[in-house]
Amino acid sequence: MKFAILFSLLFASYAAAINIKFVNKCSFPVWAAVGKAANGQPDRSVAWGQKINANGGSGSFGVGDKQIGIRAWGRTGCQENGTGCKTGGCVGGLTCTDAGLNSGVIVSEYGFGDFGQFGGQRTAWDLSRVGLSINLDTSLASSDGKKVTCRKNNCPKDQAYDTWDDYAADRNSPLGQTYTHTFCA
Ligand SMILES: *[C@@H]1O[C@H](CO)[C@@H](O)[C@H](O)[C@H]1NC(C)=O
């Protein structure tokens, strides 16, 4: 019995993940995508895509707590199968093979960080529009109560990276949170 409990604790810890939840408040469908590109290199081991229905549809995807270089975004005006998008399109279709490096639109970003004496193991996260267009008004909220918002007509530097050194846009939270990425926020 004791062994079974220990085993399940170990397994729970191994399977720990952040949860990226997409909520679509737009009046049109959005094709959500998640990819991994640590140091700018697409890594197809983390890739997911799903059509999120208009007017309140949602979908979510779990990513291991220790992953780095995770990015998520929304695509608009696509064919049902995720190809031919008007904004945010990628190489690969519904599930992107390029981690969205060709998509050109605002992303949410997530990565494991060890802050040592300043908080230990955490998830660093943000919105970024560095070199990207804002195709959708976007907010990103963590389940521990933080939130950033970037809209086409109002995207302050402390809400989303605009240049690589906008560190005021950085957020971090304990491991295992749910992050709600909202389209048409
Ligand atoms: C996706 O759908 C479009 C339009 O129906 C079609 O032309 C295309 O071949 C499809 N692509 C894939 C990969 O299924």
PDB file of C-alpha atoms and ligand atoms in Angstrom:
ATOM      1  CA  MET A   1       0.000   0.000   0.000  1.00  0.00           C
ATOM      2  CA  LYS A   2       2.718   2.437   0.983  1.00  0.00           C
ATOM      3  CA  PHE A   3       4.557   1.570  -2.177  1.00  0.00           C
ATOM      4  CA  ALA A   4       1.479   2.311  -4.290  1.00  0.00           C
ATOM      5  CA  ILE A   5       1.102   5.745  -2.719  1.00  0.00           C
ATOM      6  CA  LEU A   6       4.749   6.596  -3.214  1.00  0.00           C
ATOM      7  CA  PHE A   7       4.544   5.461  -6.804  1.00  0.00           C
ATOM      8  CA  SER A   8       1.528   7.627  -7.536  1.00  0.00           C
ATOM      9  CA  LEU A   9       3.247  10.658  -6.000  1.00  0.00           C
ATOM     10  CA  LEU A  10       6.289  10.088  -8.162  1.00  0.00           C
ATOM     11  CA  PHE A  11       4.122   9.689 -11.208  1.00  0.00           C
ATOM     12  CA  ALA A  12       2.142  12.833 -10.431  1.00  0.00           C
ATOM     13  CA  SER A  13       5.360  14.781 -10.139  1.00  0.00           C
ATOM     14  CA  TYR A  14       6.709  13.350 -13.398  1.00  0.00           C
ATOM     15  CA  ALA A  15       3.503  14.275 -15.245  1.00  0.00           C
ATOM     16  CA  ALA A  16       3.351  17.860 -13.908  1.00  0.00           C
ATOM     17  CA  ALA A  17       2.370  20.277 -16.591  1.00  0.00           C
ATOM     18  CA  ILE A  18       1.238  23.735 -17.340  1.00  0.00           C
ATOM     19  CA  ASN A  19      -2.111  23.921 -19.067  1.00  0.00           C
ATOM     20  CA  ILE A  20      -2.559  26.380 -21.935  1.00  0.00           C
ATOM     21  CA  LYS A  21      -6.256  27.118 -22.294  1.00  0.00           C
ATOM     22  CA  PHE A  22      -7.625  29.057 -25.255  1.00  0.00           C
ATOM     23  CA  VAL A  23     -10.859  30.995 -25.018  1.00  0.00           C
ATOM     24  CA  ASN A  24     -12.290  32.534 -28.172  1.00  0.00           C
ATOM     25  CA  LYS A  25     -14.390  35.640 -27.599  1.00  0.00           C
ATOM     26  CA  CYS A  26     -14.276  36.576 -31.288  1.00  0.00           C
ATOM     27  CA  SER A  27     -17.376  36.420 -33.481  1.00  0.00           C
ATOM     28  CA  PHE A  28     -15.393  34.157 -35.855  1.00  0.00           C
ATOM     29  CA  PRO A  29     -13.484  30.897 -35.330  1.00  0.00           C
ATOM     30  CA  VAL A  30      -9.793  30.994 -34.446  1.00  0.00           C
ATOM     31  CA  TRP A  31      -7.379  28.125 -35.074  1.00  0.00           C
ATOM     32  CA  ALA A  32      -5.183  27.909 -31.973  1.00  0.00           C
ATOM     33  CA  ALA A  33      -1.642  26.591 -32.205  1.00  0.00           C
ATOM     34  CA  VAL A  34       1.144  25.642 -29.799  1.00  0.00           C
ATOM     35  CA  GLY A  35       4.744  24.988 -30.775  1.00  0.00           C
ATOM     36  CA  LYS A  36       8.233  24.814 -29.344  1.00  0.00           C
ATOM     37  CA  ALA A  37      11.194  26.833 -30.603  1.00  0.00           C
ATOM     38  CA  ALA A  38      13.856  27.060 -27.899  1.00  0.00           C
ATOM     39  CA  ASN A  39      16.665  29.295 -29.166  1.00  0.00           C
ATOM     40  CA  GLY A  40      14.749  29.790 -32.411  1.00  0.00           C
ATOM     41  CA  GLN A  41      14.923  26.112 -33.427  1.00  0.00           C
ATOM     42  CA  PRO A  42      11.549  24.467 -34.235  1.00  0.00           C
ATOM     43  CA  ASP A  43      11.115  21.290 -32.179  1.00  0.00           C
ATOM     44  CA  ARG A  44       8.186  19.188 -33.371  1.00  0.00           C
ATOM     45  CA  SER A  45       8.047  17.179 -30.124  1.00  0.00           C
ATOM     46  CA  VAL A  46       5.653  19.850 -28.815  1.00  0.00           C
ATOM     47  CA  ALA A  47       3.050  20.784 -31.435  1.00  0.00           C
ATOM     48  CA  TRP A  48      -0.729  21.100 -31.264  1.00  0.00           C
ATOM     49  CA  GLY A  49      -3.524  22.777 -33.172  1.00  0.00           C
ATOM     50  CA  GLN A  50      -7.285  22.984 -32.836  1.00  0.00           C
ATOM     51  CA  LYS A  51     -10.141  25.041 -34.263  1.00  0.00           C
ATOM     52  CA  ILE A  52     -11.721  27.076 -31.452  1.00  0.00           C
ATOM     53  CA  ASN A  53     -15.341  27.979 -32.112  1.00  0.00           C
ATOM     54  CA  ALA A  54     -16.571  31.577 -32.184  1.00  0.00           C
ATOM     55  CA  ASN A  55     -18.362  33.320 -29.308  1.00  0.00           C
ATOM     56  CA  GLY A  56     -16.921  31.458 -26.322  1.00  0.00           C
ATOM     57  CA  GLY A  57     -15.409  28.251 -27.656  1.00  0.00           C
ATOM     58  CA  SER A  58     -12.421  26.845 -25.800  1.00  0.00           C
ATOM     59  CA  GLY A  59      -9.707  24.231 -26.006  1.00  0.00           C
ATOM     60  CA  SER A  60      -6.621  23.369 -24.008  1.00  0.00           C
ATOM     61  CA  PHE A  61      -3.274  21.645 -24.263  1.00  0.00           C
ATOM     62  CA  GLY A  62      -0.883  20.482 -21.545  1.00  0.00           C
ATOM     63  CA  VAL A  63       2.867  21.078 -21.732  1.00  0.00           C
ATOM     64  CA  GLY A  64       5.495  19.665 -19.369  1.00  0.00           C
ATOM     65  CA  ASP A  65       6.580  22.008 -16.581  1.00  0.00           C
ATOM     66  CA  LYS A  66      10.252  21.784 -17.565  1.00  0.00           C
ATOM     67  CA  GLN A  67       9.759  22.726 -21.226  1.00  0.00           C
ATOM     68  CA  ILE A  68      11.304  25.903 -22.605  1.00  0.00           C
ATOM     69  CA  GLY A  69      10.626  27.909 -25.764  1.00  0.00           C
ATOM     70  CA  ILE A  70       6.880  27.185 -25.824  1.00  0.00           C
ATOM     71  CA  ARG A  71       4.756  29.579 -27.886  1.00  0.00           C
ATOM     72  CA  ALA A  72       1.044  29.812 -28.637  1.00  0.00           C
ATOM     73  CA  TRP A  73      -0.979  31.946 -31.013  1.00  0.00           C
ATOM     74  CA  GLY A  74      -4.198  32.239 -32.982  1.00  0.00           C
ATOM     75  CA  ARG A  75      -4.825  31.895 -36.714  1.00  0.00           C
ATOM     76  CA  THR A  76      -7.750  33.490 -38.524  1.00  0.00           C
ATOM     77  CA  GLY A  77      -9.534  32.963 -41.816  1.00  0.00           C
ATOM     78  CA  CYS A  78      -8.305  29.387 -42.238  1.00  0.00           C
ATOM     79  CA  GLN A  79      -9.787  26.429 -44.098  1.00  0.00           C
ATOM     80  CA  GLU A  80     -11.426  23.914 -41.732  1.00  0.00           C
ATOM     81  CA  ASN A  81      -8.197  21.902 -41.684  1.00  0.00           C
ATOM     82  CA  GLY A  82      -6.091  24.860 -40.569  1.00  0.00           C
ATOM     83  CA  THR A  83      -4.463  25.611 -43.929  1.00  0.00           C
ATOM     84  CA  GLY A  84      -4.697  28.812 -45.984  1.00  0.00           C
ATOM     85  CA  CYS A  85      -5.053  31.159 -42.995  1.00  0.00           C
ATOM     86  CA  LYS A  86      -5.355  34.901 -43.558  1.00  0.00           C
ATOM     87  CA  THR A  87      -3.348  35.655 -40.388  1.00  0.00           C
ATOM     88  CA  GLY A  88      -1.075  33.526 -38.236  1.00  0.00           C
ATOM     89  CA  GLY A  89      -0.721  30.672 -40.730  1.00  0.00           C
ATOM     90  CA  CYS A  90       2.173  28.261 -40.312  1.00  0.00           C
ATOM     91  CA  VAL A  91       3.987  25.557 -42.207  1.00  0.00           C
ATOM     92  CA  GLY A  92       2.188  22.252 -41.672  1.00  0.00           C
ATOM     93  CA  GLY A  93      -1.545  22.911 -41.424  1.00  0.00           C
ATOM     94  CA  LEU A  94      -3.670  22.283 -38.328  1.00  0.00           C
ATOM     95  CA  THR A  95      -0.572  21.176 -36.412  1.00  0.00           C
ATOM     96  CA  CYS A  96       2.373  23.375 -37.306  1.00  0.00           C
ATOM     97  CA  THR A  97       5.800  21.959 -38.083  1.00  0.00           C
ATOM     98  CA  ASP A  98       7.604  25.319 -37.877  1.00  0.00           C
ATOM     99  CA  ALA A  99       6.542  26.228 -34.313  1.00  0.00           C
ATOM    100  CA  GLY A 100       4.893  29.255 -35.908  1.00  0.00           C
ATOM    101  CA  LEU A 101       8.191  30.952 -36.746  1.00  0.00           C
ATOM    102  CA  ASN A 102       6.621  31.944 -40.085  1.00  0.00           C
ATOM    103  CA  SER A 103       3.287  33.014 -38.612  1.00  0.00           C
ATOM    104  CA  GLY A 104       4.126  36.660 -37.921  1.00  0.00           C
ATOM    105  CA  VAL A 105       1.534  37.272 -35.180  1.00  0.00           C
ATOM    106  CA  ILE A 106       1.462  37.960 -31.433  1.00  0.00           C
ATOM    107  CA  VAL A 107       2.355  34.950 -29.264  1.00  0.00           C
ATOM    108  CA  SER A 108       2.114  33.880 -25.657  1.00  0.00           C
ATOM    109  CA  GLU A 109       5.408  32.402 -24.440  1.00  0.00           C
ATOM    110  CA  TYR A 110       6.221  29.974 -21.624  1.00  0.00           C
ATOM    111  CA  GLY A 111       9.419  28.491 -20.244  1.00  0.00           C
ATOM    112  CA  PHE A 112      10.803  26.781 -17.190  1.00  0.00           C
ATOM    113  CA  GLY A 113      13.055  28.936 -15.039  1.00  0.00           C
ATOM    114  CA  ASP A 114      14.913  28.300 -11.800  1.00  0.00           C
ATOM    115  CA  PHE A 115      14.913  31.544  -9.828  1.00  0.00           C
ATOM    116  CA  GLY A 116      16.955  29.962  -7.004  1.00  0.00           C
ATOM    117  CA  GLN A 117      16.653  31.909  -3.740  1.00  0.00           C
ATOM    118  CA  PHE A 118      14.208  34.275  -5.497  1.00  0.00           C
ATOM    119  CA  GLY A 119      11.398  31.726  -5.767  1.00  0.00           C
ATOM    120  CA  GLY A 120      12.821  28.413  -6.942  1.00  0.00           C
ATOM    121  CA  GLN A 121      11.410  26.555  -9.935  1.00  0.00           C
ATOM    122  CA  ARG A 122       8.782  28.592 -11.770  1.00  0.00           C
ATOM    123  CA  THR A 123       7.253  29.194 -15.180  1.00  0.00           C
ATOM    124  CA  ALA A 124       8.322  32.425 -16.871  1.00  0.00           C
ATOM    125  CA  TRP A 125       5.622  33.678 -19.237  1.00  0.00           C
ATOM    126  CA  ASP A 126       4.654  36.687 -21.331  1.00  0.00           C
ATOM    127  CA  LEU A 127       2.972  38.023 -24.431  1.00  0.00           C
ATOM    128  CA  SER A 128       5.311  39.080 -27.247  1.00  0.00           C
ATOM    129  CA  ARG A 129       4.857  41.100 -30.396  1.00  0.00           C
ATOM    130  CA  VAL A 130       8.550  41.571 -31.144  1.00  0.00           C
ATOM    131  CA  GLY A 131       8.645  41.814 -34.945  1.00  0.00           C
ATOM    132  CA  LEU A 132       5.062  40.520 -35.054  1.00  0.00           C
ATOM    133  CA  SER A 133       1.687  42.034 -35.852  1.00  0.00           C
ATOM    134  CA  ILE A 134      -1.250  42.035 -33.444  1.00  0.00           C
ATOM    135  CA  ASN A 135      -3.778  39.996 -35.428  1.00  0.00           C
ATOM    136  CA  LEU A 136      -6.120  39.585 -32.438  1.00  0.00           C
ATOM    137  CA  ASP A 137      -6.644  41.587 -29.251  1.00  0.00           C
ATOM    138  CA  THR A 138      -5.120  39.153 -26.750  1.00  0.00           C
ATOM    139  CA  SER A 139      -5.012  38.614 -23.017  1.00  0.00           C
ATOM    140  CA  LEU A 140      -3.074  36.040 -21.024  1.00  0.00           C
ATOM    141  CA  ALA A 141      -4.045  35.218 -17.447  1.00  0.00           C
ATOM    142  CA  SER A 142      -2.430  32.773 -15.011  1.00  0.00           C
ATOM    143  CA  SER A 143      -4.447  30.755 -12.519  1.00  0.00           C
ATOM    144  CA  ASP A 144      -2.482  32.412  -9.684  1.00  0.00           C
ATOM    145  CA  GLY A 145      -4.148  35.701 -10.557  1.00  0.00           C
ATOM    146  CA  LYS A 146      -1.891  37.653 -12.941  1.00  0.00           C
ATOM    147  CA  LYS A 147      -3.030  39.006 -16.288  1.00  0.00           C
ATOM    148  CA  VAL A 148      -1.605  40.934 -19.252  1.00  0.00           C
ATOM    149  CA  THR A 149      -3.531  42.388 -22.190  1.00  0.00           C
ATOM    150  CA  CYS A 150      -2.373  43.605 -25.608  1.00  0.00           C
ATOM    151  CA  ARG A 151      -4.830  45.182 -28.012  1.00  0.00           C
ATOM    152  CA  LYS A 152      -4.250  46.560 -31.497  1.00  0.00           C
ATOM    153  CA  ASN A 153      -4.993  50.096 -30.292  1.00  0.00           C
ATOM    154  CA  ASN A 154      -3.358  49.746 -26.862  1.00  0.00           C
ATOM    155  CA  CYS A 155      -0.437  47.463 -26.103  1.00  0.00           C
ATOM    156  CA  PRO A 156       1.753  48.930 -23.310  1.00  0.00           C
ATOM    157  CA  LYS A 157       5.356  47.764 -22.892  1.00  0.00           C
ATOM    158  CA  ASP A 158       4.578  46.249 -19.486  1.00  0.00           C
ATOM    159  CA  GLN A 159       1.873  44.035 -21.037  1.00  0.00           C
ATOM    160  CA  ALA A 160       3.697  42.569 -24.061  1.00  0.00           C
ATOM    161  CA  TYR A 161       7.264  42.558 -25.341  1.00  0.00           C
ATOM    162  CA  ASP A 162       7.617  45.115 -28.138  1.00  0.00           C
ATOM    163  CA  THR A 163      11.422  44.996 -28.215  1.00  0.00           C
ATOM    164  CA  TRP A 164      13.695  42.279 -26.796  1.00  0.00           C
ATOM    165  CA  ASP A 165      14.524  44.346 -23.700  1.00  0.00           C
ATOM    166  CA  ASP A 166      10.949  45.077 -22.502  1.00  0.00           C
ATOM    167  CA  TYR A 167      11.536  43.142 -19.301  1.00  0.00           C
ATOM    168  CA  ALA A 168       8.564  44.905 -17.699  1.00  0.00           C
ATOM    169  CA  ALA A 169       6.429  42.549 -19.812  1.00  0.00           C
ATOM    170  CA  ASP A 170       7.878  39.471 -18.033  1.00  0.00           C
ATOM    171  CA  ARG A 171       5.737  37.516 -15.602  1.00  0.00           C
ATOM    172  CA  ASN A 172       6.445  34.332 -13.645  1.00  0.00           C
ATOM    173  CA  SER A 173       4.323  31.946 -11.592  1.00  0.00           C
ATOM    174  CA  PRO A 174       4.677  28.701  -9.649  1.00  0.00           C
ATOM    175  CA  LEU A 175       4.828  25.528 -11.767  1.00  0.00           C
ATOM    176  CA  GLY A 176       1.597  23.802 -12.721  1.00  0.00           C
ATOM    177  CA  GLN A 177      -0.616  26.806 -13.468  1.00  0.00           C
ATOM    178  CA  THR A 178      -3.329  27.099 -16.094  1.00  0.00           C
ATOM    179  CA  TYR A 179      -2.745  29.948 -18.549  1.00  0.00           C
ATOM    180  CA  THR A 180      -5.800  31.344 -20.291  1.00  0.00           C
ATOM    181  CA  HIS A 181      -4.962  32.834 -23.691  1.00  0.00           C
ATOM    182  CA  THR A 182      -8.034  34.779 -24.833  1.00  0.00           C
ATOM    183  CA  PHE A 183      -8.696  35.825 -28.439  1.00  0.00           C
ATOM    184  CA  CYS A 184     -10.595  39.137 -28.929  1.00  0.00           C
ATOM    185  CA  ALA A 185      -9.960  39.968 -25.279  1.00  0.00           C
TER     186      ALA A 185
HETATM  187  C1  LIG B   1      -7.219  21.510 -46.503  1.00  0.00           C
HETATM  188  O1  LIG B   1      -8.436  21.943 -47.053  1.00  0.00           O
HETATM  189  C2  LIG B   1      -8.297  22.601 -48.311  1.00  0.00           C
HETATM  190  C3  LIG B   1      -9.663  23.129 -48.707  1.00  0.00           C
HETATM  191  O2  LIG B   1     -10.660  22.131 -48.628  1.00  0.00           O
HETATM  192  C4  LIG B   1      -7.730  21.612 -49.319  1.00  0.00           C
HETATM  193  O3  LIG B   1      -7.538  22.258 -50.576  1.00  0.00           O
HETATM  194  C5  LIG B   1      -6.389  21.103 -48.820  1.00  0.00           C
HETATM  195  O4  LIG B   1      -5.885  20.108 -49.680  1.00  0.00           O
HETATM  196  C6  LIG B   1      -6.520  20.523 -47.420  1.00  0.00           C
HETATM  197  N1  LIG B   1      -5.170  20.227 -46.918  1.00  0.00           N
HETATM  198  C7  LIG B   1      -4.915  19.144 -46.186  1.00  0.00           C
HETATM  199  C8  LIG B   1      -3.505  19.005 -45.739  1.00  0.00           C
HETATM  200  O5  LIG B   1      -5.763  18.332 -45.878  1.00  0.00           O
END
